[in-house]
Short mmCIF file of C-alpha atoms and ligand atoms in Angstrom, two decimals:
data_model
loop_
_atom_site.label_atom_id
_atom_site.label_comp_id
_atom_site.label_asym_id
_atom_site.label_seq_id
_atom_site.Cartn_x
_atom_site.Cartn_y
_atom_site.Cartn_z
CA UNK H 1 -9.07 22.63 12.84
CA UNK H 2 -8.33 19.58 10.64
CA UNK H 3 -5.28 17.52 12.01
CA UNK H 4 -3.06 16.52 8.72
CA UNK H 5 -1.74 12.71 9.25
CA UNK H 6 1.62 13.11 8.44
CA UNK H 7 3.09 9.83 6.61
CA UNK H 8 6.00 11.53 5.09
CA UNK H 9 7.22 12.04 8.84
CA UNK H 10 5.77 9.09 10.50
CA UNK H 11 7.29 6.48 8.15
CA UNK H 12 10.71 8.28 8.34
CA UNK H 13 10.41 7.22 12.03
CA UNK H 14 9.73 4.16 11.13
CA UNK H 15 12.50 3.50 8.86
CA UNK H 16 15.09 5.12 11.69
CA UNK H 17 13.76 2.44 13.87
CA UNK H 18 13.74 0.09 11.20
CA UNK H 19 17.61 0.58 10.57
CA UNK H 20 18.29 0.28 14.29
CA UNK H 21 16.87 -3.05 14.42
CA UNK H 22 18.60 -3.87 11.35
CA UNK H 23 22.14 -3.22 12.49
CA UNK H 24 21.44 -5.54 15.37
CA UNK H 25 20.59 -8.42 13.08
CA UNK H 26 23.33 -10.81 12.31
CA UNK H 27 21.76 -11.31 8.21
CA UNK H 28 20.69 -8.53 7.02
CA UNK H 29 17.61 -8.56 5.30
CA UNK H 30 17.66 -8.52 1.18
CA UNK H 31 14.73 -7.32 -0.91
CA UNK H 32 14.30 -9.12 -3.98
CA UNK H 33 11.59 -6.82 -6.55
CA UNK H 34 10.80 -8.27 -9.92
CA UNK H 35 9.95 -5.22 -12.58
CA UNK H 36 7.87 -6.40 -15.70
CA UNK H 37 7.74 -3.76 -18.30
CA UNK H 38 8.42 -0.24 -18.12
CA UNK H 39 5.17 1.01 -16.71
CA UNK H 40 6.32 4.44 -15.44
CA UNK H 41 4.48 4.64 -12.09
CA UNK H 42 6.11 1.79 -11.50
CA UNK H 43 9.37 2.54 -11.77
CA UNK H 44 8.77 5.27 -9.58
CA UNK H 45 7.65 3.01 -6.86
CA UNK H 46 10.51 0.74 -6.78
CA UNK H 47 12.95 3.61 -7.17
CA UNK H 48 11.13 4.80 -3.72
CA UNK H 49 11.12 1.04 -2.46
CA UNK H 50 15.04 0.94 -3.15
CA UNK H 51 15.58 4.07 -1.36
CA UNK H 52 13.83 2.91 1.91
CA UNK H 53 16.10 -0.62 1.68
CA UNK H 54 19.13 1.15 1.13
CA UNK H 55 18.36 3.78 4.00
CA UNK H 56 17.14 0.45 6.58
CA UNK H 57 20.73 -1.53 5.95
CA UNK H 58 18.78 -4.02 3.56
CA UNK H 59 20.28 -5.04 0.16
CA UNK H 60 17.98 -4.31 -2.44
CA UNK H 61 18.28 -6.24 -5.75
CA UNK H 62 16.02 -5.57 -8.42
CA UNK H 63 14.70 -8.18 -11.08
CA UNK H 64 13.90 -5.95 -14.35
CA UNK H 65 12.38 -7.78 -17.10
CA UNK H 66 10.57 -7.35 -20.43
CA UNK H 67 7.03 -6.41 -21.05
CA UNK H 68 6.64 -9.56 -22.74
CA UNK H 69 8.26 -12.04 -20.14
CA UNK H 70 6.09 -15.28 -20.17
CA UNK H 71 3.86 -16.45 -17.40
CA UNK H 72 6.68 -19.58 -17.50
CA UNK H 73 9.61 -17.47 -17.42
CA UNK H 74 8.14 -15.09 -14.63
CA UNK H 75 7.18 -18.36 -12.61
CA UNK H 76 11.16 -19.46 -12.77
CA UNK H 77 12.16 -16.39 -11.31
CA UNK H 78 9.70 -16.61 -8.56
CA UNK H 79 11.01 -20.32 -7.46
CA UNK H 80 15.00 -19.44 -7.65
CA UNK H 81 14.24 -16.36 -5.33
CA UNK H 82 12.29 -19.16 -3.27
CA UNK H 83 15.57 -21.52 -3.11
CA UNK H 84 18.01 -18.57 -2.32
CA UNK H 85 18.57 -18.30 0.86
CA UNK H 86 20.04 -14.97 1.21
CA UNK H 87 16.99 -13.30 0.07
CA UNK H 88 14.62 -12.63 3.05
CA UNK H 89 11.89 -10.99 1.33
CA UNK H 90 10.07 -11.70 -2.41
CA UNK H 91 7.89 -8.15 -4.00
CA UNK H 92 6.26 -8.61 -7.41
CA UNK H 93 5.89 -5.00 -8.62
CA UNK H 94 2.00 -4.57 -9.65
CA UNK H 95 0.25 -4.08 -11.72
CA UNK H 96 1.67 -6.95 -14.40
CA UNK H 97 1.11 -7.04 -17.79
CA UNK H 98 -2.24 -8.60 -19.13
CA UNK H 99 -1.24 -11.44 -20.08
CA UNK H 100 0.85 -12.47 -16.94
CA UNK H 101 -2.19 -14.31 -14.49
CA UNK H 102 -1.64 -12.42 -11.00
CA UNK H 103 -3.47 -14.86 -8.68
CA UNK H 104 -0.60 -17.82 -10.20
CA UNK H 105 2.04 -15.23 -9.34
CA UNK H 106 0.74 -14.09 -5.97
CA UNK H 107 0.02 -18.02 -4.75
CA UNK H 108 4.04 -19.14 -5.94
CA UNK H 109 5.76 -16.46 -4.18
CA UNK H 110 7.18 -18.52 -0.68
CA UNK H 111 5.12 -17.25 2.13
CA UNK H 112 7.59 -16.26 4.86
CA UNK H 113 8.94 -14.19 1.88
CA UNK H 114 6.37 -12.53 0.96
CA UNK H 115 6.70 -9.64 2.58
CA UNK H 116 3.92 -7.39 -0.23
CA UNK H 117 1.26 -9.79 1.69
CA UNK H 118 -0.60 -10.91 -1.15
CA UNK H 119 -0.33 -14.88 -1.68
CA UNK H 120 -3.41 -15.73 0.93
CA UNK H 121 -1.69 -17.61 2.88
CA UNK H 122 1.22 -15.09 3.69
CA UNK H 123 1.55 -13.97 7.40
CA UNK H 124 2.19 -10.38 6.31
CA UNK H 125 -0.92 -7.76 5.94
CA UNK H 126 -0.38 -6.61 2.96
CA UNK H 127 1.99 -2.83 3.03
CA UNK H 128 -1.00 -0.43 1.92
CA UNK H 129 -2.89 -1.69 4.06
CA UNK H 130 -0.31 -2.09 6.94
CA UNK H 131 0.46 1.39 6.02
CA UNK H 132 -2.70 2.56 7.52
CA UNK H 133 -2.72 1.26 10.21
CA UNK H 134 0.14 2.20 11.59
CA UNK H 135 -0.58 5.62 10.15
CA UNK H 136 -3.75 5.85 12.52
CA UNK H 137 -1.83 3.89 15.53
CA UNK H 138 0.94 6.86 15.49
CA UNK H 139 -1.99 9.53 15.94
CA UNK H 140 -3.77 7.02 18.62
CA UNK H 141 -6.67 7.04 16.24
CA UNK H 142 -8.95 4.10 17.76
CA UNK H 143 -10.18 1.26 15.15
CA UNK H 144 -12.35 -0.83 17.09
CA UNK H 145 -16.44 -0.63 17.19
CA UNK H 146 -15.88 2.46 14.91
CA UNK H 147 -17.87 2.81 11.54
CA UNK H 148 -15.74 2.05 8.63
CA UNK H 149 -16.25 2.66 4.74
CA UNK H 150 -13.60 1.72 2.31
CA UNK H 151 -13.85 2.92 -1.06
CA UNK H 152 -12.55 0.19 -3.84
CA UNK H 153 -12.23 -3.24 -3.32
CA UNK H 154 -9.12 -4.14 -4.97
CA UNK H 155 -7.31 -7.13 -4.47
CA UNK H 156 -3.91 -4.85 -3.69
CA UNK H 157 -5.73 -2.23 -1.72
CA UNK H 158 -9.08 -2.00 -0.57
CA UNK H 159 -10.26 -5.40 0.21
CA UNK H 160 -7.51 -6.19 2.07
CA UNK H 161 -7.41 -2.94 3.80
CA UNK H 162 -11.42 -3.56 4.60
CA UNK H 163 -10.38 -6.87 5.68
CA UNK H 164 -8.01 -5.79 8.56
CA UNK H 165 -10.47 -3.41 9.62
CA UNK H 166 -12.85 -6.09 10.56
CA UNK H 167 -9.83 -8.05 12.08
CA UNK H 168 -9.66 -5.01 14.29
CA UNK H 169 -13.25 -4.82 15.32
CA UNK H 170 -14.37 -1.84 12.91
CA UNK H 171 -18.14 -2.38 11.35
CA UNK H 172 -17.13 -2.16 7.34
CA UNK H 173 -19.04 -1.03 4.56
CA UNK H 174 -17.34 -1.36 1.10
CA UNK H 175 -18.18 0.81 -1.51
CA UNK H 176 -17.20 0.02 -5.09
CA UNK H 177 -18.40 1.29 -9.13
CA UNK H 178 -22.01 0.05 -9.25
CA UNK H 179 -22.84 1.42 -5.10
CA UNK H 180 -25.75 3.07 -5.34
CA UNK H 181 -25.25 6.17 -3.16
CA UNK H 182 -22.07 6.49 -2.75
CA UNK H 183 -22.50 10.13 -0.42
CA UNK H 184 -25.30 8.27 1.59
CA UNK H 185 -22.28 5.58 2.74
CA UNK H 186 -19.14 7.62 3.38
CA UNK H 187 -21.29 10.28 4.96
CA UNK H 188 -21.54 7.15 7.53
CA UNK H 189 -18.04 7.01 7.80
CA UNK H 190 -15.94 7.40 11.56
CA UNK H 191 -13.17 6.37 9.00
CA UNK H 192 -13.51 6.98 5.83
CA UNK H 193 -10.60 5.25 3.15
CA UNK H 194 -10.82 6.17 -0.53
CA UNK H 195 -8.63 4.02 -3.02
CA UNK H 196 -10.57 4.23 -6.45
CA UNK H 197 -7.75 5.71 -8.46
CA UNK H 198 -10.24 8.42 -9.14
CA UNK H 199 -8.89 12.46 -8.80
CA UNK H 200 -11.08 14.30 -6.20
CA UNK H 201 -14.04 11.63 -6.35
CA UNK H 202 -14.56 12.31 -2.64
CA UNK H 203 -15.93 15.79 -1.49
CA UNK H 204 -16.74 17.75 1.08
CA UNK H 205 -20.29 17.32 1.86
CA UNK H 206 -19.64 13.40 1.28
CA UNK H 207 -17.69 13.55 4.68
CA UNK H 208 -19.08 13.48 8.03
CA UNK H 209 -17.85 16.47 10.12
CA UNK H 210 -15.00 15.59 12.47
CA UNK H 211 -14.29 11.75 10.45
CA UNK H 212 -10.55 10.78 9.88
CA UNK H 213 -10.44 10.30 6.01
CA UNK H 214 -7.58 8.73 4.44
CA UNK H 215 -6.99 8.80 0.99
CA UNK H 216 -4.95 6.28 -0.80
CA UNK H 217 -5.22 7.10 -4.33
CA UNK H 218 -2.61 8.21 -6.32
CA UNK H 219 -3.56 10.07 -9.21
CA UNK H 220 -1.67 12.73 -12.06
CA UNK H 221 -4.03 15.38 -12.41
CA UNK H 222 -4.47 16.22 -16.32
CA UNK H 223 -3.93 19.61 -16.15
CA UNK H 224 -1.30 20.36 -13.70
CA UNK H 225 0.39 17.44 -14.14
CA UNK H 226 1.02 17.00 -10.30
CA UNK H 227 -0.36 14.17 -8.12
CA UNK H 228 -3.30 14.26 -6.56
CA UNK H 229 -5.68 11.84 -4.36
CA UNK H 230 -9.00 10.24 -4.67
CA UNK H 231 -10.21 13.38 -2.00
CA UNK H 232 -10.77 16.53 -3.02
CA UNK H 233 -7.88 17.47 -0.04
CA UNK H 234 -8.36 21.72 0.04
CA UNK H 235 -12.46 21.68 0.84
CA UNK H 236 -12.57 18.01 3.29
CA UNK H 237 -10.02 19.46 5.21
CA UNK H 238 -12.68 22.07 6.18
CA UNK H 239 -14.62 19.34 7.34
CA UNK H 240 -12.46 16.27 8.37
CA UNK H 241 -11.40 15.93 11.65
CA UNK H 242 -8.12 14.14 10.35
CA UNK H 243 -7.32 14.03 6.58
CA UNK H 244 -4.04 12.26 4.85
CA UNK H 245 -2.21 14.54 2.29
CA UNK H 246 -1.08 13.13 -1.58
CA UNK H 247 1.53 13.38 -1.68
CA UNK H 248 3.20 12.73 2.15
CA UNK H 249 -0.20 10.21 3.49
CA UNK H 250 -0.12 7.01 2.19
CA UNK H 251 2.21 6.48 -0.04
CA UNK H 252 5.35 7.00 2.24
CA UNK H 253 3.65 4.74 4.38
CA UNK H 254 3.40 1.87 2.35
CA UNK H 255 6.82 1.51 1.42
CA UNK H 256 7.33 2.01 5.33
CA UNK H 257 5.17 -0.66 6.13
CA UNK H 258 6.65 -2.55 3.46
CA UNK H 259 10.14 -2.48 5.49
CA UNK H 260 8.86 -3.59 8.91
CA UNK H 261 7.52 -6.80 7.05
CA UNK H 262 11.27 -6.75 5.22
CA UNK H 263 12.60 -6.70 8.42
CA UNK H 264 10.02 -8.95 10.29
CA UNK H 265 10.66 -11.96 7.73
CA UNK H 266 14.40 -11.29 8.27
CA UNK H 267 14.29 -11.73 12.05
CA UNK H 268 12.47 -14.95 11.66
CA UNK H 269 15.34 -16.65 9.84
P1 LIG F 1 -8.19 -0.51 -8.91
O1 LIG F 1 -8.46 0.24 -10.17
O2 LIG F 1 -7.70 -1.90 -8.97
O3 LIG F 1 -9.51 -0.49 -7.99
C1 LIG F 1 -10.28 0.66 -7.85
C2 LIG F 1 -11.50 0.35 -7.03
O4 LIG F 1 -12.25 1.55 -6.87
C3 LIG F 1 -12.43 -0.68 -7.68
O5 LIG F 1 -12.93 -1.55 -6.70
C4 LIG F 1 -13.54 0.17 -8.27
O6 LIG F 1 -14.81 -0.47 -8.29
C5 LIG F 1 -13.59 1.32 -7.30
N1 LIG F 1 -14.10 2.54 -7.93
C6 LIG F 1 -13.69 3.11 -9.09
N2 LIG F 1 -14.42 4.20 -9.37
C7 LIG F 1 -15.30 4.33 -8.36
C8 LIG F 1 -16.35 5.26 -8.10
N3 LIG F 1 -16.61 6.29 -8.93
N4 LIG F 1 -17.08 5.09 -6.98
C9 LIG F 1 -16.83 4.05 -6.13
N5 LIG F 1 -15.86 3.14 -6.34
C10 LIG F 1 -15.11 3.28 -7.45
O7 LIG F 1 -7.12 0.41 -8.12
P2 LIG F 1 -6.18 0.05 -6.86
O8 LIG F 1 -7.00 -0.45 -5.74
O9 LIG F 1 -5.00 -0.70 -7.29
O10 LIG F 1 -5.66 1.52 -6.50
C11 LIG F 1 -6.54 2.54 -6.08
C12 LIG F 1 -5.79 3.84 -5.98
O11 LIG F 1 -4.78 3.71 -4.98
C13 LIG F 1 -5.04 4.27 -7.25
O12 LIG F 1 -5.07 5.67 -7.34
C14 LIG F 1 -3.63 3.78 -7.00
O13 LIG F 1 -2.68 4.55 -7.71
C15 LIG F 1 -3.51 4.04 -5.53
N6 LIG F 1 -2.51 3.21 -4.82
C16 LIG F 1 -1.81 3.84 -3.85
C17 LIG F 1 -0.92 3.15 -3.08
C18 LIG F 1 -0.22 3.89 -2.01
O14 LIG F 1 0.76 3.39 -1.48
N7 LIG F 1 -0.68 5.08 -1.60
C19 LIG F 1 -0.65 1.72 -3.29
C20 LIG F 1 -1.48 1.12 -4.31
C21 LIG F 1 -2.39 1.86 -5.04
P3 LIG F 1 -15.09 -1.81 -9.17
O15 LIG F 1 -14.50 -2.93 -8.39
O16 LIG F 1 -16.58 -1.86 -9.22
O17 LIG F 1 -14.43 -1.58 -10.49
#
C-alpha cells in the first residue's frame, strides 16, 4: 500500500506553529512580493502566498507592476525594500518577463531578506526545495547515503533541490532534456523528484518498487483543465512506496516553507 505524503496537512501544521511563534515576536514579520505582469499562475501563487502571511500574523504587502517595468525601475524597488526596515522578508514572484535579467534581480535582493533563497549568497534554502524536505522529515523519510535522482535542473527548483540533497549526504543523479535514458536513471531512484513542468512524464515502470517519489510539477492538463503533476499519480501509486499528490504535495509546502524562512529572517532582527 502506497503511503500519500500529505503537504496540504503537513504545511497547515506548519503554519499553526508558524503563527505561534509569531505572536511571541515583538516585530512581526512583513512580506514584501513584487508581481511583474499578469502571468496568471502567478497570481495564483501570490494569492496563496498572501493567504499563508495573513493566516501566520505577518503583513503581507504586495508590489504589482507592469509587464513592461524596466530592469532600472525593477532594480529601485528592490533597494527601497532593502532600506525599509519594517520589511523582514524580500520575494520576487518568478518567472519575470524576458526582458527583465533574473540573475541581476536575484544577486540585489538583501540577503537576510531574502527569504525565496535565490541570491547565492542568501542563508535561506530556497522554499521548493525547503518544502521537501520538511515534507520527507514529517514522514521520518531518511535522506542520507540514499540514492537520489532529481528530474530538471532549474535554477528555482531542481538544482537547488539536488543541491541540498548532497548537503544531506544523498548520492544525486540529475536528469534533464538531452539524458539519455531517462527510465534507466529514476528506475535507480530511493528518492525520486520530478520538476520538468511536463504532465505525467514519469510512469509506472520508470519507478523502482517501494521508492518515495515526489512530484513537484505543476501542470493544467489540456483536456480537463485541472492540475496535474509531472507523475502519472493513479498507476506509480501502485508501485511507489510513498508518492506526493498535485494538488496537496508540494505546492502547499512551498509556500509553507516559504513562511518558516519569513519567520526565521524576522527573529534574527
Ligand atoms: P523549468 O522549465 O525551468 O525547468 C524544467 C527542467 O526539466 C529543465 O531542467 C528541463 O531540462 C527538464 N526537462 C524538461 N523536459 C524534460 C524531459 N522530458 N525529461 C527530462 N527532463 C526534462 O521549470 P521549473 O523548474 O521552474 O518548474 C518545474 C515544474 O515545477 C513546473 O511544472 C512548475 O510549474 C513546477 N513548480 C512547482 C512549484 C511548487 O511549489 N510545487 C514551485 C515551482 C515550480 P533542460 O534544462 O535540458 O531544459
Amino acid at each position: 500500500m502506497v503511503n500519500i505524503l500529505d503537504g496540504r496537512k503537513i504545511a497547515g501544521q506548519i503554519r499553526a506553529e508558524l503563527k505561534e511563534k509569531v505572536a511571541k515576536l515583538d516585530k512581526k514579520p512583513s512580506l514584501a512580493v513584487i508581481l511583474v505582469g499578469d502571468n496568471p499562475a502567478s497570481a495564483i501563487y501570490v494569492r496563496e502566498k498572501m493567504k499563508a502571511a495573513v493566516e501566520i500574523g505577518a503583513k503581507f504587502r504586495l508590489l504589482k507592476r507592469k509587464a513592461n517595468t524596466s530592469q532600472r525601475a525593477l532594480e529601485r524597488i528592490i533597494q527601497d525594500l532593502n532600506r525599509n526596515a519594517s520589511i523582514t522578508g524580500i520575494l520576487v514572484q518568478k518567472p519575470l518577463p524576458p526582458h527583465i535579467d533574473d540573475e541581476e534581480i536575484d544577486c540585489l535582493v538583501d540577503p537576510a531578506k531574502d527569504v525565496d533563497g535565490l541570491n547565492p549568497i542568501s542563508p535561506f534554502i530556497p522554499s521548493t526545495a525547503l518544502g521537501v524536505f520538511e515534507l520527507l522529515s514529517r514522514y521520518a523519510i531518511k535522506v542520507e547515503g540514499k540514492k537520489v535522482v532529481v528530474v530538471g535542473r532549474s535554477k528555482l527548483v531542481g538544482l537547488p533541490t539536488a543541491l541540498e540533497f548532497v548537503k544531506r549526504n544523498a548520492t544525486v543523479t540529475i536528469c534533464h532534456s538531452k539524458t539519455a535514458n531517462l527510465a534507466a536513471e529514476t528506475k535507480q531512484a530511493d528518492i525520486l523528484v520530478v520538476a520538468a513542468g511536463k504532465p505525467r512524464l514519469i510512469k509506472r515502470n520508470m519507478v523502482k518498487p517501494g521508492a518515495v517519489v515526489i512530484d513537484v510539477g505543476i501542470n493544467r492538463d489540456r483536456e480537463t483543465h485541472k492540475l496535474v503533476g509531472d507523475v502519472d499519480f493513479e498507476n506509480v501509486k501502485k508501485v511507489a512506496g510513498y508518492v506526493t499528490p498535485v494538488p496537496g504535495g508540494v505546492g502547499p509546502m512551498t509556500v509553507a516553507a516559504l513562511m518558516s524562512n519569513l519567520v526565521q529572517a524576522s527573529s534574527q532582527k
